[in-house]
Amino acid sequence: MTTVQTRILYSLGDACVLIGDLAAQLQLPRDQVGQAAALLIGRGLVERVERGCFQLTDAGRAVVARGEVIETGVTGPNRALRKPRRQSIRQRAWNAMKIQRTFTIQALTTAVSTAQDGDVEENLRRYCSELCKAGILSRSKRREPGTAPGSNGYAVFTLARPLGPLAPVYSRARQAIHDFNSGADLPCIPN
Amino acid sequence: MKPVFVETRNYNVFLEAIDELDDRGSDERRLIIVDGLPGLGKTTILSRWAANESCIYLRGKSEWTSYWLMAELLTESRQQPDEIVSLPHGFEARFGACLAMLAERRRAASAIGAQFAVVIDEADYVSAKSKLVDTVRDLADLSQVPFILVGMGKIRANITRHPQTASRIAKYVRFEPADLDGVKQFLREKCEIAVAPDLASFVHRTTGGFNRELLGAIKSIERFGYRNPPPGEGMTLRDMAGQHLINDRQGQPISVPAIAMVARA
């Protein structure tokens, strides 16, 4: 049985085809055509020239030339970076960093933690370490003294690059901090 | 010191004011004044609230002008502050850009059922200048976004000099020093060393219930308590007799009375 994606792929050419024309040609509902086209875009076989208008990419043309059939299902691991959730701990911490500018992990934890959160301190310690490697935070030589005997005190961080409102996200696969505000990757350089 | 936020009476009073504002719907009174003496936790509470609600937080400057305030508002929200993204020039264009930005942020927040407001700390600088007060009132009126002005004692008196603005104020929130129960709650939740009631009462008397001094007292209690763990239910006045507790606001040290005086008391 031919999938909708395959039918769309073989109906497209080099020129941009409107979603309405595709739906009429294939006798399918527009939303079904739109969903299948989005999946083909995700596979890199189709590109959207403008809203509601699609054409084949070089990879798509090669698939058509080979006469391949597009199977539905999972195509591989989802490597897309996940945008920070608005109320996530790291998003709240990022907001607090932009307000406080200079802070310790303790101060940051106090500012953002709620009763529902888990180990906020450890989470923020890792986050700040990653942001330091990307040059978004700088660690001061001065440490805030602790009260316990033998305490090394608390590291003091300063926000060096106040990026936009969305919290930057660490990607282990890319070894970089991704800034969703600008779409740029900031490489993490080990200390 | 435990890295926890203590939900003090002042914090709850502030939250009530915010909730009341939400209940007003399209009421044009969208200004909240938060005032109180320095060291009562105004900045701590408001910055935490702003961070958790993804609101805009600005700190007033002594030389602020309306034009500068709007530049900071836009800078806080722009996507690529690293790059040289020029702000709109001219008052009219910048004001329009601020309204558009506030409307977009308000829409985005309401889409997920969140609150959105602009917090201006050190707003005494704003309240002292008529043009700044008028700009804030215009922005709040036209964008329907609440503005929370945080300052010290003068802000209330300054704002009442502008009747049109004073009539837009939905709520005055006065931060007060913590009472004895508040101090005990603070010590219980923040201090890593248990504190006995007699020392808590002494801390209340010497700090006057001010958060800033309370934090200093907790550091002193912890520093001493870690080296001399209290034997019973917590650190008592007798345990800490003669130890430095805090410096008062004139910089004079305040110590726990020596053991003979504690015994007499």
GROMACS .gro file of C-alpha atoms in nm:
model
  456
    1MET     CA    1   0.000   0.000   0.000
    2THR     CA    2   0.143   0.340  -0.100
    3THR     CA    3   0.179   0.586   0.184
    4VAL     CA    4   0.049   0.943   0.165
    5GLN     CA    5   0.408   1.066   0.196
    6THR     CA    6   0.510   0.862  -0.110
    7ARG     CA    7   0.214   0.988  -0.312
    8ILE     CA    8   0.297   1.349  -0.225
    9LEU     CA    9   0.665   1.299  -0.302
   10TYR     CA   10   0.590   1.167  -0.649
   11SER     CA   11   0.338   1.446  -0.715
   12LEU     CA   12   0.593   1.723  -0.650
   13GLY     CA   13   0.845   1.855  -0.893
   14ASP     CA   14   1.094   2.138  -0.910
   15ALA     CA   15   0.821   2.400  -0.907
   16CYS     CA   16   0.639   2.491  -0.588
   17VAL     CA   17   0.298   2.317  -0.559
   18LEU     CA   18   0.025   2.461  -0.338
   19ILE     CA   19  -0.122   2.244  -0.064
   20GLY     CA   20  -0.473   2.294  -0.205
   21ASP     CA   21  -0.367   2.173  -0.550
   22LEU     CA   22  -0.196   1.869  -0.396
   23ALA     CA   23  -0.508   1.787  -0.195
   24ALA     CA   24  -0.726   1.813  -0.505
   25GLN     CA   25  -0.487   1.608  -0.717
   26LEU     CA   26  -0.452   1.328  -0.460
   27GLN     CA   27  -0.813   1.356  -0.339
   28LEU     CA   28  -0.703   1.388   0.022
   29PRO     CA   29  -0.801   1.634   0.296
   30ARG     CA   30  -0.575   1.942   0.320
   31ASP     CA   31  -0.473   1.874   0.679
   32GLN     CA   32  -0.361   1.521   0.592
   33VAL     CA   33  -0.151   1.658   0.306
   34GLY     CA   34  -0.007   1.922   0.539
   35GLN     CA   35   0.088   1.665   0.804
   36ALA     CA   36   0.249   1.433   0.551
   37ALA     CA   37   0.437   1.725   0.392
   38ALA     CA   38   0.569   1.825   0.735
   39LEU     CA   39   0.704   1.471   0.782
   40LEU     CA   40   0.870   1.483   0.441
   41ILE     CA   41   1.027   1.819   0.537
   42GLY     CA   42   1.154   1.651   0.855
   43ARG     CA   43   1.317   1.381   0.639
   44GLY     CA   44   1.480   1.652   0.427
   45LEU     CA   45   1.304   1.537   0.109
   46VAL     CA   46   1.073   1.837   0.067
   47GLU     CA   47   1.115   2.205   0.135
   48ARG     CA   48   0.857   2.471   0.201
   49VAL     CA   49   0.915   2.758  -0.038
   50GLU     CA   50   0.651   2.971   0.127
   51ARG     CA   51   0.349   2.908   0.344
   52GLY     CA   52   0.145   2.618   0.200
   53CYS     CA   53   0.372   2.570  -0.103
   54PHE     CA   54   0.615   2.276  -0.133
   55GLN     CA   55   0.879   2.147  -0.371
   56LEU     CA   56   1.135   1.864  -0.381
   57THR     CA   57   1.484   1.904  -0.241
   58ASP     CA   58   1.790   1.744  -0.410
   59ALA     CA   59   1.753   1.449  -0.171
   60GLY     CA   60   1.384   1.421  -0.262
   61ARG     CA   61   1.463   1.421  -0.633
   62ALA     CA   62   1.720   1.146  -0.575
   63VAL     CA   63   1.462   0.932  -0.391
   64VAL     CA   64   1.213   0.979  -0.677
   65ALA     CA   65   1.481   0.892  -0.934
   66ARG     CA   66   1.558   0.570  -0.745
   67GLY     CA   67   1.185   0.490  -0.724
   68GLU     CA   68   1.196   0.440  -0.347
   69VAL     CA   69   0.887   0.410  -0.132
   70ILE     CA   70   0.863   0.616   0.189
   71GLU     CA   71   0.771   0.399   0.485
   72THR     CA   72   0.601   0.554   0.784
   73GLY     CA   73   0.737   0.520   1.137
   74VAL     CA   74   1.036   0.635   1.338
   75THR     CA   75   1.326   0.753   1.122
   76GLY     CA   76   1.589   0.768   1.398
   77PRO     CA   77   1.661   0.937   1.727
   78ASN     CA   78   1.513   1.282   1.775
   79ARG     CA   79   1.820   1.503   1.796
   80ALA     CA   80   1.630   1.829   1.803
   81LEU     CA   81   1.712   2.052   2.097
   82ARG     CA   82   1.426   2.098   2.333
   83LYS     CA   83   1.332   2.455   2.411
   84PRO     CA   84   1.343   2.537   2.780
   85ARG     CA   85   1.001   2.504   2.938
   86ARG     CA   86   0.886   2.840   3.060
   87GLN     CA   87   0.874   2.747   3.426
   88SER     CA   88   1.163   2.501   3.433
   89ILE     CA   89   1.422   2.539   3.707
   90ARG     CA   90   1.687   2.646   3.456
   91GLN     CA   91   1.458   2.901   3.293
   92ARG     CA   92   1.377   3.048   3.633
   93ALA     CA   93   1.745   3.044   3.724
   94TRP     CA   94   1.831   3.219   3.398
   95ASN     CA   95   1.573   3.489   3.478
   96ALA     CA   96   1.726   3.527   3.824
   97MET     CA   97   2.078   3.548   3.678
   98LYS     CA   98   1.967   3.831   3.452
   99ILE     CA   99   1.823   4.013   3.751
  100GLN     CA  100   2.103   3.953   4.001
  101ARG     CA  101   2.400   3.965   3.757
  102THR     CA  102   2.642   3.856   4.034
  103PHE     CA  103   2.543   3.559   4.248
  104THR     CA  104   2.637   3.236   4.420
  105ILE     CA  105   2.472   2.898   4.356
  106GLN     CA  106   2.320   2.929   4.704
  107ALA     CA  107   2.165   3.267   4.629
  108LEU     CA  108   2.035   3.138   4.298
  109THR     CA  109   1.885   2.829   4.464
  110THR     CA  110   1.716   3.046   4.725
  111ALA     CA  111   1.577   3.268   4.452
  112VAL     CA  112   1.421   2.996   4.238
  113SER     CA  113   1.360   2.679   4.437
  114THR     CA  114   1.012   2.576   4.538
  115ALA     CA  115   0.886   2.292   4.754
  116GLN     CA  116   0.805   2.083   4.445
  117ASP     CA  117   1.159   2.091   4.304
  118GLY     CA  118   1.418   1.819   4.354
  119ASP     CA  119   1.788   1.881   4.404
  120VAL     CA  120   1.796   2.234   4.267
  121GLU     CA  121   2.143   2.314   4.399
  122GLU     CA  122   2.313   2.030   4.211
  123ASN     CA  123   2.115   2.106   3.896
  124LEU     CA  124   2.222   2.471   3.903
  125ARG     CA  125   2.583   2.382   3.984
  126ARG     CA  126   2.602   2.179   3.663
  127TYR     CA  127   2.419   2.446   3.464
  128CYS     CA  128   2.649   2.725   3.583
  129SER     CA  129   2.955   2.510   3.508
  130GLU     CA  130   2.832   2.459   3.149
  131LEU     CA  131   2.753   2.829   3.108
  132CYS     CA  132   3.104   2.915   3.233
  133LYS     CA  133   3.261   2.689   2.969
  134ALA     CA  134   3.065   2.872   2.699
  135GLY     CA  135   3.173   3.212   2.833
  136ILE     CA  136   2.820   3.314   2.931
  137LEU     CA  137   2.915   3.327   3.299
  138SER     CA  138   3.249   3.413   3.451
  139ARG     CA  139   3.367   3.276   3.783
  140SER     CA  140   3.519   3.529   4.020
  141LYS     CA  141   3.845   3.455   4.203
  142ARG     CA  142   3.677   3.582   4.518
  143ARG     CA  143   3.466   3.328   4.708
  144GLU     CA  144   3.190   3.407   4.952
  145PRO     CA  145   3.291   3.262   5.288
  146GLY     CA  146   3.088   2.975   5.432
  147THR     CA  147   3.007   2.925   5.798
  148ALA     CA  148   3.092   2.556   5.842
  149PRO     CA  149   3.446   2.471   5.960
  150GLY     CA  150   3.670   2.385   5.665
  151SER     CA  151   3.421   2.528   5.417
  152ASN     CA  152   3.578   2.644   5.092
  153GLY     CA  153   3.310   2.907   5.066
  154TYR     CA  154   3.085   2.964   4.767
  155ALA     CA  155   3.193   3.044   4.411
  156VAL     CA  156   3.076   3.383   4.290
  157PHE     CA  157   2.954   3.403   3.930
  158THR     CA  158   2.895   3.705   3.709
  159LEU     CA  159   2.673   3.710   3.403
  160ALA     CA  160   2.916   3.801   3.123
  161ARG     CA  161   2.682   3.762   2.825
  162PRO     CA  162   2.319   3.845   2.904
  163LEU     CA  163   2.155   3.665   2.611
  164GLY     CA  164   1.783   3.697   2.539
  165PRO     CA  165   1.492   3.594   2.760
  166LEU     CA  166   1.496   3.220   2.673
  167ALA     CA  167   1.739   3.022   2.886
  168PRO     CA  168   2.038   2.879   2.697
  169VAL     CA  169   2.037   2.499   2.680
  170TYR     CA  170   2.335   2.264   2.705
  171SER     CA  171   2.369   2.001   2.435
  172ARG     CA  172   2.604   1.719   2.521
  173ALA     CA  173   2.599   1.587   2.163
  174ARG     CA  174   2.714   1.921   2.026
  175GLN     CA  175   2.935   2.005   2.325
  176ALA     CA  176   2.782   2.349   2.310
  177ILE     CA  177   2.531   2.580   2.466
  178HIS     CA  178   2.246   2.651   2.230
  179ASP     CA  179   2.090   2.996   2.245
  180PHE     CA  180   1.727   2.972   2.136
  181ASN     CA  181   1.702   3.350   2.116
  182SER     CA  182   1.953   3.384   1.833
  183GLY     CA  183   1.965   3.021   1.717
  184ALA     CA  184   2.343   3.017   1.767
  185ASP     CA  185   2.559   2.745   1.923
  186LEU     CA  186   2.821   2.863   2.170
  187PRO     CA  187   3.092   2.595   2.199
  188CYS     CA  188   3.186   2.479   2.548
  189ILE     CA  189   3.559   2.501   2.600
  190PRO     CA  190   3.678   2.282   2.891
  191ASN     CA  191   3.856   2.475   3.166
  192MET     CA  192   2.263   2.880   5.574
  193LYS     CA  193   1.998   2.670   5.407
  194PRO     CA  194   1.931   2.782   5.049
  195VAL     CA  195   1.557   2.806   5.098
  196PHE     CA  196   1.321   3.095   5.050
  197VAL     CA  197   1.118   3.179   5.360
  198GLU     CA  198   0.759   3.274   5.285
  199THR     CA  199   0.735   3.563   5.528
  200ARG     CA  200   0.428   3.767   5.614
  201ASN     CA  201   0.549   4.040   5.376
  202TYR     CA  202   0.572   3.786   5.093
  203ASN     CA  203   0.216   3.667   5.154
  204VAL     CA  204   0.084   4.023   5.169
  205PHE     CA  205   0.251   4.094   4.836
  206LEU     CA  206   0.103   3.781   4.676
  207GLU     CA  207  -0.243   3.878   4.798
  208ALA     CA  208  -0.202   4.216   4.629
  209ILE     CA  209  -0.107   4.047   4.301
  210ASP     CA  210  -0.404   3.811   4.323
  211GLU     CA  211  -0.639   4.103   4.387
  212LEU     CA  212  -0.501   4.271   4.076
  213ASP     CA  213  -0.585   3.965   3.867
  214ASP     CA  214  -0.940   3.970   4.000
  215ARG     CA  215  -0.991   4.327   3.882
  216GLY     CA  216  -0.998   4.225   3.515
  217SER     CA  217  -1.011   4.529   3.290
  218ASP     CA  218  -0.990   4.781   3.575
  219GLU     CA  219  -0.754   5.059   3.468
  220ARG     CA  220  -0.581   5.067   3.807
  221ARG     CA  221  -0.273   4.865   3.722
  222LEU     CA  222  -0.007   5.011   3.950
  223ILE     CA  223   0.110   4.854   4.274
  224ILE     CA  224   0.333   5.039   4.517
  225VAL     CA  225   0.555   4.829   4.743
  226ASP     CA  226   0.740   5.026   5.006
  227GLY     CA  227   0.915   4.977   5.335
  228LEU     CA  228   1.244   5.049   5.508
  229PRO     CA  229   1.570   4.913   5.364
  230GLY     CA  230   1.657   4.557   5.468
  231LEU     CA  231   1.303   4.417   5.483
  232GLY     CA  232   1.352   4.187   5.185
  233LYS     CA  233   1.171   4.391   4.920
  234THR     CA  234   1.432   4.329   4.650
  235THR     CA  235   1.469   3.961   4.745
  236ILE     CA  236   1.095   3.897   4.730
  237LEU     CA  237   1.027   4.098   4.417
  238SER     CA  238   1.323   3.964   4.223
  239ARG     CA  239   1.227   3.607   4.313
  240TRP     CA  240   0.870   3.665   4.206
  241ALA     CA  241   0.982   3.828   3.880
  242ALA     CA  242   1.226   3.543   3.805
  243ASN     CA  243   0.969   3.273   3.872
  244GLU     CA  244   0.695   3.443   3.672
  245SER     CA  245   0.928   3.549   3.385
  246CYS     CA  246   0.837   3.912   3.440
  247ILE     CA  247   1.049   4.211   3.348
  248TYR     CA  248   1.260   4.345   3.635
  249LEU     CA  249   1.430   4.683   3.611
  250ARG     CA  250   1.632   4.873   3.866
  251GLY     CA  251   1.575   5.247   3.879
  252LYS     CA  252   1.874   5.479   3.827
  253SER     CA  253   1.931   5.822   3.972
  254GLU     CA  254   1.964   5.984   3.628
  255TRP     CA  255   1.686   5.787   3.461
  256THR     CA  256   1.480   5.960   3.195
  257SER     CA  257   1.168   5.829   3.020
  258TYR     CA  258   1.374   5.761   2.709
  259TRP     CA  259   1.632   5.561   2.905
  260LEU     CA  260   1.362   5.366   3.092
  261MET     CA  261   1.204   5.261   2.763
  262ALA     CA  262   1.545   5.160   2.626
  263GLU     CA  263   1.595   4.929   2.925
  264LEU     CA  264   1.247   4.785   2.886
  265LEU     CA  265   1.319   4.698   2.522
  266THR     CA  266   1.668   4.568   2.598
  267GLU     CA  267   1.530   4.330   2.860
  268SER     CA  268   1.303   4.170   2.603
  269ARG     CA  269   1.502   4.167   2.284
  270GLN     CA  270   1.619   3.836   2.149
  271GLN     CA  271   1.978   3.915   2.062
  272PRO     CA  272   2.126   4.158   2.310
  273ASP     CA  273   2.476   4.051   2.210
  274GLU     CA  274   2.443   4.195   1.868
  275ILE     CA  275   2.419   4.559   1.788
  276VAL     CA  276   2.045   4.579   1.748
  277SER     CA  277   1.958   4.944   1.741
  278LEU     CA  278   1.664   5.055   1.947
  279PRO     CA  279   1.402   5.275   1.783
  280HIS     CA  280   1.503   5.639   1.785
  281GLY     CA  281   1.265   5.912   1.888
  282PHE     CA  282   1.025   5.909   2.181
  283GLU     CA  283   0.720   5.819   1.974
  284ALA     CA  284   0.883   5.524   1.797
  285ARG     CA  285   1.035   5.390   2.119
  286PHE     CA  286   0.707   5.427   2.308
  287GLY     CA  287   0.526   5.238   2.032
  288ALA     CA  288   0.789   4.962   2.040
  289CYS     CA  289   0.748   4.932   2.418
  290LEU     CA  290   0.370   4.900   2.386
  291ALA     CA  291   0.406   4.636   2.115
  292MET     CA  292   0.659   4.440   2.322
  293LEU     CA  293   0.446   4.458   2.639
  294ALA     CA  294   0.136   4.349   2.449
  295GLU     CA  295   0.324   4.052   2.304
  296ARG     CA  296   0.462   3.946   2.644
  297ARG     CA  297   0.117   3.986   2.804
  298ARG     CA  298  -0.041   3.777   2.529
  299ALA     CA  299   0.224   3.505   2.563
  300ALA     CA  300   0.183   3.494   2.940
  301SER     CA  301  -0.197   3.481   2.930
  302ALA     CA  302  -0.183   3.201   2.671
  303ILE     CA  303  -0.028   2.976   2.934
  304GLY     CA  304  -0.223   3.122   3.225
  305ALA     CA  305   0.077   3.301   3.378
  306GLN     CA  306   0.107   3.647   3.527
  307PHE     CA  307   0.306   3.920   3.359
  308ALA     CA  308   0.412   4.250   3.508
  309VAL     CA  309   0.697   4.497   3.504
  310VAL     CA  310   0.879   4.538   3.836
  311ILE     CA  311   1.073   4.858   3.888
  312ASP     CA  312   1.299   4.839   4.192
  313GLU     CA  313   1.447   5.153   4.349
  314ALA     CA  314   1.143   5.331   4.212
  315ASP     CA  315   1.205   5.632   4.439
  316TYR     CA  316   1.407   5.762   4.143
  317VAL     CA  317   1.095   5.726   3.927
  318SER     CA  318   0.854   5.880   4.173
  319ALA     CA  319   1.076   6.186   4.212
  320LYS     CA  320   1.040   6.282   3.845
  321SER     CA  321   0.702   6.382   3.703
  322LYS     CA  322   0.786   6.284   3.345
  323LEU     CA  323   0.893   5.936   3.449
  324VAL     CA  324   0.576   5.890   3.654
  325ASP     CA  325   0.367   5.998   3.355
  326THR     CA  326   0.550   5.761   3.121
  327VAL     CA  327   0.498   5.467   3.356
  328ARG     CA  328   0.129   5.556   3.392
  329ASP     CA  329   0.089   5.580   3.013
  330LEU     CA  330   0.262   5.247   2.955
  331ALA     CA  331   0.052   5.075   3.222
  332ASP     CA  332  -0.273   5.232   3.094
  333LEU     CA  333  -0.220   5.159   2.728
  334SER     CA  334  -0.061   4.815   2.755
  335GLN     CA  335  -0.284   4.691   3.041
  336VAL     CA  336   0.030   4.544   3.197
  337PRO     CA  337   0.066   4.594   3.573
  338PHE     CA  338   0.367   4.795   3.688
  339ILE     CA  339   0.499   4.727   4.038
  340LEU     CA  340   0.698   5.015   4.183
  341VAL     CA  341   0.925   4.915   4.470
  342GLY     CA  342   1.088   5.175   4.688
  343MET     CA  343   1.138   5.318   5.031
  344GLY     CA  344   0.934   5.560   5.234
  345LYS     CA  345   0.932   5.849   4.986
  346ILE     CA  346   0.761   5.672   4.701
  347ARG     CA  347   0.412   5.690   4.847
  348ALA     CA  348   0.439   6.062   4.926
  349ASN     CA  349   0.590   6.137   4.586
  350ILE     CA  350   0.321   5.952   4.393
  351THR     CA  351   0.037   6.122   4.577
  352ARG     CA  352   0.166   6.451   4.435
  353HIS     CA  353   0.040   6.324   4.098
  354PRO     CA  354  -0.337   6.280   4.147
  355GLN     CA  355  -0.391   6.122   3.804
  356THR     CA  356  -0.130   5.857   3.878
  357ALA     CA  357  -0.235   5.810   4.241
  358SER     CA  358  -0.586   5.725   4.118
  359ARG     CA  359  -0.437   5.439   3.908
  360ILE     CA  360  -0.282   5.267   4.209
  361ALA     CA  361  -0.458   4.939   4.274
  362LYS     CA  362  -0.280   4.857   4.598
  363TYR     CA  363  -0.023   4.989   4.841
  364VAL     CA  364   0.183   4.714   5.002
  365ARG     CA  365   0.381   4.819   5.308
  366PHE     CA  366   0.660   4.581   5.415
  367GLU     CA  367   0.689   4.558   5.793
  368PRO     CA  368   0.962   4.416   6.019
  369ALA     CA  369   0.902   4.055   6.126
  370ASP     CA  370   0.744   3.995   6.466
  371LEU     CA  371   0.881   3.736   6.709
  372ASP     CA  372   0.696   3.450   6.540
  373GLY     CA  373   0.828   3.565   6.203
  374VAL     CA  374   1.184   3.571   6.338
  375LYS     CA  375   1.141   3.222   6.484
  376GLN     CA  376   1.009   3.095   6.150
  377PHE     CA  377   1.303   3.256   5.970
  378LEU     CA  378   1.556   3.098   6.208
  379ARG     CA  379   1.384   2.761   6.189
  380GLU     CA  380   1.384   2.751   5.809
  381LYS     CA  381   1.716   2.920   5.728
  382CYS     CA  382   1.957   2.846   6.010
  383GLU     CA  383   2.148   2.518   5.998
  384ILE     CA  384   2.188   2.526   6.378
  385ALA     CA  385   1.877   2.488   6.594
  386VAL     CA  386   1.803   2.805   6.791
  387ALA     CA  387   1.638   2.801   7.136
  388PRO     CA  388   1.349   3.041   7.213
  389ASP     CA  389   1.555   3.269   7.441
  390LEU     CA  390   1.818   3.332   7.173
  391ALA     CA  391   1.543   3.378   6.910
  392SER     CA  392   1.388   3.651   7.132
  393PHE     CA  393   1.726   3.819   7.166
  394VAL     CA  394   1.779   3.802   6.790
  395HIS     CA  395   1.435   3.958   6.742
  396ARG     CA  396   1.519   4.245   6.980
  397THR     CA  397   1.860   4.318   6.828
  398THR     CA  398   1.766   4.281   6.462
  399GLY     CA  399   1.434   4.461   6.494
  400GLY     CA  400   1.285   4.197   6.264
  401PHE     CA  401   1.484   4.320   5.962
  402ASN     CA  402   1.580   4.044   5.718
  403ARG     CA  403   1.923   4.188   5.643
  404GLU     CA  404   2.025   4.182   6.010
  405LEU     CA  405   1.859   3.844   6.059
  406LEU     CA  406   2.079   3.693   5.789
  407GLY     CA  407   2.385   3.838   5.963
  408ALA     CA  408   2.272   3.690   6.294
  409ILE     CA  409   2.221   3.348   6.134
  410LYS     CA  410   2.576   3.353   5.997
  411SER     CA  411   2.713   3.433   6.344
  412ILE     CA  412   2.503   3.159   6.507
  413GLU     CA  413   2.610   2.903   6.248
  414ARG     CA  414   2.977   3.001   6.266
  415PHE     CA  415   2.974   2.957   6.645
  416GLY     CA  416   2.735   2.661   6.649
  417TYR     CA  417   2.939   2.448   6.408
  418ARG     CA  418   3.243   2.481   6.632
  419ASN     CA  419   3.049   2.450   6.958
  420PRO     CA  420   2.746   2.230   6.888
  421PRO     CA  421   2.463   2.309   7.130
  422PRO     CA  422   2.390   2.020   7.369
  423GLY     CA  423   2.012   2.051   7.413
  424GLU     CA  424   1.718   2.166   7.205
  425GLY     CA  425   1.919   2.436   7.033
  426MET     CA  426   2.160   2.724   7.075
  427THR     CA  427   2.067   2.924   7.381
  428LEU     CA  428   2.166   3.271   7.504
  429ARG     CA  429   2.389   3.104   7.762
  430ASP     CA  430   2.567   2.899   7.492
  431MET     CA  431   2.643   3.209   7.292
  432ALA     CA  432   2.717   3.440   7.584
  433GLY     CA  433   2.971   3.706   7.492
  434GLN     CA  434   2.972   3.620   7.120
  435HIS     CA  435   2.940   3.881   6.850
  436LEU     CA  436   2.599   3.860   6.679
  437ILE     CA  437   2.564   4.148   6.431
  438ASN     CA  438   2.669   4.504   6.364
  439ASP     CA  439   2.397   4.763   6.393
  440ARG     CA  440   2.330   5.009   6.110
  441GLN     CA  441   2.582   5.252   6.254
  442GLY     CA  442   2.846   4.978   6.234
  443GLN     CA  443   2.855   4.920   6.612
  444PRO     CA  444   2.896   4.555   6.714
  445ILE     CA  445   2.612   4.392   6.908
  446SER     CA  446   2.710   4.087   7.113
  447VAL     CA  447   2.513   3.838   7.318
  448PRO     CA  448   2.537   3.949   7.683
  449ALA     CA  449   2.812   3.792   7.892
  450ILE     CA  450   2.718   3.487   8.097
  451ALA     CA  451   2.672   3.676   8.428
  452MET     CA  452   2.419   3.911   8.269
  453VAL     CA  453   2.236   3.619   8.104
  454ALA     CA  454   2.212   3.448   8.443
  455ARG     CA  455   2.068   3.767   8.602
  456ALA     CA  456   1.815   3.801   8.319
   0.00000   0.00000   0.00000
